[in-house]
Coordinates of N, CA and C in Angstrom, one line a residue:
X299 N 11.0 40.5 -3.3 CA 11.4 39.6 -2.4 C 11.4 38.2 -3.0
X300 N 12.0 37.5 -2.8 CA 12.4 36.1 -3.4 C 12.4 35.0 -2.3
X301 N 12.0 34.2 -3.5 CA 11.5 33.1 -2.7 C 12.6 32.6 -0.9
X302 N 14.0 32.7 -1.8 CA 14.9 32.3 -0.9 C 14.7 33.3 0.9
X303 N 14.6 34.5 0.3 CA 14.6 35.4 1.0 C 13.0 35.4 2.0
X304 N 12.1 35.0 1.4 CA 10.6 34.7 2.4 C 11.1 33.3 3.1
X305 N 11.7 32.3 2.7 CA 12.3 31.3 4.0 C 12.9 31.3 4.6
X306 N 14.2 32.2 4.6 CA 15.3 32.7 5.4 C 14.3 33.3 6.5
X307 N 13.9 34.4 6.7 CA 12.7 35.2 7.4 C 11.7 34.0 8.2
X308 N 11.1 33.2 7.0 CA 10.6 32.3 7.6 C 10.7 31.6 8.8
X309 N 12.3 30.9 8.1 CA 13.2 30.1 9.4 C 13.6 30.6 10.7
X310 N 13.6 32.4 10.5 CA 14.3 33.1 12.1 C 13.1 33.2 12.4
X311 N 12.1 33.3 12.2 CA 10.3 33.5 13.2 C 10.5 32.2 13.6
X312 N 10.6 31.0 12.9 CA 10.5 29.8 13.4 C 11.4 29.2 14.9
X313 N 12.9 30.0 14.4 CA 13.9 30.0 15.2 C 13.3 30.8 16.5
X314 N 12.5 31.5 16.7 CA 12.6 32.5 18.1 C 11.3 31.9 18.4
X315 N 10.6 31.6 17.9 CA 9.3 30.8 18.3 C 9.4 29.7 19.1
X316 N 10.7 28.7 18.3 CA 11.0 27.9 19.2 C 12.1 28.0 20.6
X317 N 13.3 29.1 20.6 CA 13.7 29.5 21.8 C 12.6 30.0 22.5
X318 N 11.6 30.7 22.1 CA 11.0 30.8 23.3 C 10.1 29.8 24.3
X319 N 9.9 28.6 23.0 CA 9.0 27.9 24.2 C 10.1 26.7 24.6
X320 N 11.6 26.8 24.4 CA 12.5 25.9 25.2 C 12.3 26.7 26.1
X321 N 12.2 28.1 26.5 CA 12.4 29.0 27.8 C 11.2 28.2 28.7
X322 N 10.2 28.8 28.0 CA 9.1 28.3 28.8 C 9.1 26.9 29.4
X323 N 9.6 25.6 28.5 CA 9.9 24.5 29.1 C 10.3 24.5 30.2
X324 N 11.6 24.9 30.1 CA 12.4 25.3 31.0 C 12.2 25.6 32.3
X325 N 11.2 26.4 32.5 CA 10.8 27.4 33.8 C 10.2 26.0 34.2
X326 N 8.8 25.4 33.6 CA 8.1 25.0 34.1 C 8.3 22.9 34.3
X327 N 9.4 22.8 33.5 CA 10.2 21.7 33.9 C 10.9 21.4 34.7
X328 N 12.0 22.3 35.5 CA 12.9 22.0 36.8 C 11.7 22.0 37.5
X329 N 10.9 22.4 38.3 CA 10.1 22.3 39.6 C 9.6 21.1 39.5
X330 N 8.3 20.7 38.4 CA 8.0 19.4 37.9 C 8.9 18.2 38.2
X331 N 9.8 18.2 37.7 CA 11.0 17.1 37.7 C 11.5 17.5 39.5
X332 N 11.6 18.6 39.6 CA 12.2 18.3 41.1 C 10.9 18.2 42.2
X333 N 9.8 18.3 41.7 CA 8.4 18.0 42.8 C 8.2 16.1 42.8
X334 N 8.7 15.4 41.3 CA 8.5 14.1 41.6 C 9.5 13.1 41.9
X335 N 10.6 13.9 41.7 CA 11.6 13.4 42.3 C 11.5 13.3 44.3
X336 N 11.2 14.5 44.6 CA 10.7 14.7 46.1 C 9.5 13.9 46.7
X337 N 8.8 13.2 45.6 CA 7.7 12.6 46.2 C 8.0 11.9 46.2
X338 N 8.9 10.9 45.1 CA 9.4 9.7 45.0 C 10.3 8.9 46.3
X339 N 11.0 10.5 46.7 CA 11.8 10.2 47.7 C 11.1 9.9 49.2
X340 N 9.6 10.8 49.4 CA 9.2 11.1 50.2 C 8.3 9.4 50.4
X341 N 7.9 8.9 49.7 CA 7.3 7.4 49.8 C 7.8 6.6 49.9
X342 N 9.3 6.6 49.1 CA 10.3 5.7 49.5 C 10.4 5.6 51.2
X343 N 10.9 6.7 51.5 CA 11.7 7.0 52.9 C 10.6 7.6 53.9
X344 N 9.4 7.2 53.6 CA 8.2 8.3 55.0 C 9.2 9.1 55.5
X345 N 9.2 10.3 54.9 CA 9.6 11.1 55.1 C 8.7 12.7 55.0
X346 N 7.7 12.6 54.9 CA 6.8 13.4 54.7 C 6.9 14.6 53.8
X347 N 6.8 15.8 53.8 CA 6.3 16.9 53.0 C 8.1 17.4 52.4
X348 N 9.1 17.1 53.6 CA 10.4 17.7 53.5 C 11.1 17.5 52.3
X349 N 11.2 16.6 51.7 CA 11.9 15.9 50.4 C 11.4 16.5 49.5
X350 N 9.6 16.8 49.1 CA 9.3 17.6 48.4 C 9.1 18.9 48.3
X351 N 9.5 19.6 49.2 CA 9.4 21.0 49.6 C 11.5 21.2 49.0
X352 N 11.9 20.4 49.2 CA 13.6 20.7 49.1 C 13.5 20.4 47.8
X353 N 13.4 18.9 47.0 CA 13.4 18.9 45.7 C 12.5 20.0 45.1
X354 N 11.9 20.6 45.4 CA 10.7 21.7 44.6 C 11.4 22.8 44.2
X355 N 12.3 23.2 45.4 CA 13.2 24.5 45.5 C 14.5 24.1 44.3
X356 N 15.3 22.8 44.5 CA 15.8 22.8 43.7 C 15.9 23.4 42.4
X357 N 14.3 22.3 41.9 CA 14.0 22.2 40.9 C 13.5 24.1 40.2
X358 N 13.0 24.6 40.9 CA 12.5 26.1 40.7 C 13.8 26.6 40.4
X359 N 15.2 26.1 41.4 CA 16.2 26.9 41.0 C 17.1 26.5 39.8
X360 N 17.1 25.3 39.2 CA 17.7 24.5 38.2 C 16.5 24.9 37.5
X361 N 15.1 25.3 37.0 CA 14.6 26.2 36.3 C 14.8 27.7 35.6
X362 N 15.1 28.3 36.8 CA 15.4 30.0 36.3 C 16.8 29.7 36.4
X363 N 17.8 28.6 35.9 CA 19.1 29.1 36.0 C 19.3 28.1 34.3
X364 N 18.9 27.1 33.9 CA 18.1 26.8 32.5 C 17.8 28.2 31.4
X365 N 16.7 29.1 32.5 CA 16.2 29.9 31.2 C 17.1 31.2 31.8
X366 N 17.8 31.8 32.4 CA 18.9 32.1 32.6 C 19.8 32.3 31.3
X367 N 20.3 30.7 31.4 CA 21.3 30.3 30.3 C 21.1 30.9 28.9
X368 N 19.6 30.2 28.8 CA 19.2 30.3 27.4 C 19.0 31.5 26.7
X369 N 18.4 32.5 28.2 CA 18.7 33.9 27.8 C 19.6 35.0 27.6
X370 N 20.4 34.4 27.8 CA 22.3 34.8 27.9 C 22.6 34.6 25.9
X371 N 21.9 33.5 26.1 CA 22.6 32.4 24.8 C 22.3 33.3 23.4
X372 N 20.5 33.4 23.7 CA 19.9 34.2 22.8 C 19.8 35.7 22.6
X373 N 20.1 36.3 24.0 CA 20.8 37.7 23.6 C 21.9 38.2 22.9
X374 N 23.0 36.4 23.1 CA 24.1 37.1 22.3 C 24.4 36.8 20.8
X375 N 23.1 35.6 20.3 CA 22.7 35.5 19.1 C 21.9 36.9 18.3
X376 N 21.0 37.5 19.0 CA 20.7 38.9 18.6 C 21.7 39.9 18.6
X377 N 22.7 39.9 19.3 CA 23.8 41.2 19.4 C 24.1 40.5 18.3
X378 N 25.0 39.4 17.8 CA 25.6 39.1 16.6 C 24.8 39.3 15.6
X379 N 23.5 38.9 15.2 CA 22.7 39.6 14.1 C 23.1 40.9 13.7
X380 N 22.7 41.7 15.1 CA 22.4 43.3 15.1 C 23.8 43.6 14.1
X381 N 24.8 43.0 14.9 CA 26.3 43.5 14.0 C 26.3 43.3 12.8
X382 N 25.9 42.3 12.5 CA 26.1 41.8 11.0 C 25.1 43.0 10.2
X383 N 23.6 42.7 10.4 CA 23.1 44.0 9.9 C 23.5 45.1 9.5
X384 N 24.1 45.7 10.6 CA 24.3 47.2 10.8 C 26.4 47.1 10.4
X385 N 26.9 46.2 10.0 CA 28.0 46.5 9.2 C 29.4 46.3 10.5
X386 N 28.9 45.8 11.2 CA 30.2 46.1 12.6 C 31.0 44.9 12.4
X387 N 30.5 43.8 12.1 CA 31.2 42.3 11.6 C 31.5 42.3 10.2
X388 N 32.3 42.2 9.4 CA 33.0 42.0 8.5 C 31.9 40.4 7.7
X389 N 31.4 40.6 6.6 CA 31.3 39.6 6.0 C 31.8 38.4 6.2
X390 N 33.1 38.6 5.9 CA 33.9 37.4 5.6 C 34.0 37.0 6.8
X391 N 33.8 37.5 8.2 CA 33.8 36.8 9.5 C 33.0 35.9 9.6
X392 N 31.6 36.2 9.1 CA 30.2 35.8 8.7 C 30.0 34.8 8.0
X393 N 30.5 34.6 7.1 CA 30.6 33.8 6.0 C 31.1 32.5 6.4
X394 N 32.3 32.6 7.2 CA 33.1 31.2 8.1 C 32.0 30.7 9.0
X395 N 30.9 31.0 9.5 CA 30.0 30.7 10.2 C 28.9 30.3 9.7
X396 N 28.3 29.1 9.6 CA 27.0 28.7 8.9 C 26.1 29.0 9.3
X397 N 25.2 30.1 8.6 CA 24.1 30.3 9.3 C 23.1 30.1 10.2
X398 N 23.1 28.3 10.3 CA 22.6 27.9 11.4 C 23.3 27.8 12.7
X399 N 24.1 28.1 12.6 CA 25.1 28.0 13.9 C 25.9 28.9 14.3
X400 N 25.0 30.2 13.6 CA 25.7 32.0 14.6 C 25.3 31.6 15.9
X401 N 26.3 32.2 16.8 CA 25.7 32.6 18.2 C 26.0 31.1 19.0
X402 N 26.2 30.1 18.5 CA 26.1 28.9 19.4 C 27.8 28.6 19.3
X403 N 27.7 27.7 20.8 CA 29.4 27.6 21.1 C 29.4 26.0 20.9
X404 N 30.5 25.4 20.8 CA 31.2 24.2 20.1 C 30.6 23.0 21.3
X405 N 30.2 22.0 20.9 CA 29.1 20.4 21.9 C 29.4 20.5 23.3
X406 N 30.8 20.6 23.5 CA 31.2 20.7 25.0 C 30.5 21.5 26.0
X407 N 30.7 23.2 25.6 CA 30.1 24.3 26.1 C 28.8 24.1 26.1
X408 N 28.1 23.5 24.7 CA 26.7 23.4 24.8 C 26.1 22.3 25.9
X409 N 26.7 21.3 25.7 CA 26.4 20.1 27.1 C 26.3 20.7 28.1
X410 N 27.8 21.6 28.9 CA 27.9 21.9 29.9 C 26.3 23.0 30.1
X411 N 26.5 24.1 29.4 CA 25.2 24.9 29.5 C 23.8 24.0 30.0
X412 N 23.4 22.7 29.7 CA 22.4 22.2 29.9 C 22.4 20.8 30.5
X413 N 23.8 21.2 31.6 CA 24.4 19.9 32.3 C 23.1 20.3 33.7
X414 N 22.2 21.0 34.3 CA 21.5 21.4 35.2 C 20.7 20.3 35.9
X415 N 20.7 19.6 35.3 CA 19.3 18.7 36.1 C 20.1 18.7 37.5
X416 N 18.3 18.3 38.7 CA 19.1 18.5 39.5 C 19.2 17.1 40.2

């Protein structure tokens, strides 16, 4: 094994290490963000428990629909591996694609995917 080849390996542990704790973010930042947004609202406006009980829900739901996304995103970064591996994708398809940027779609798509806050 060669040096090049223990980094490459290196980089995709590093790669899934860090999708997974954007997931985790994820889950545990919509509710947060929509619990202080609801309190914010709820002292603004004496409005008691209701603002944070609605922003909370939001935010839980603009959470699992975040790691949703991201799990969509990263399933179909592994199905494209798996092809490439196992011979189903053509090299030369592979090749037009820079290795850091299999599986991911063009700024727009990506914005929109993480257009969620609520």
């Amino acid at each position: 094994m060669s040096f090049k080849d223990f980094l490459k390996q290196q980089q995709s542990g590093l790669e899934a290490m860090a999708n997974t704790g954007v997931i985790g973010l994820h889950l545990v930042s919509g509710p947060a963000v929509g619990f202080a947004i609801g309190y914010g609202i709820d002292y603004w406006l004496h409005t008691g428990p209701w603002g944070k009980l609605i922003f909370l829900l939001v935010g839980i739901a603009a959470g699992f629909l975040n790691v949703y996304r991201d799990t969509k995103a990263l399933l179909k970064k592994m199905a494209r591996q798996d092809a490439l591996r196992k011979g189903l994708i053509p090299q030369s398809e592979a090749a037009s694609v820079p290795p850091g940027e299999q599986g991911k779609t063009d700024g727009r798509d990506r914005q929109k995917e993480h257009d969620t806050q609520p």
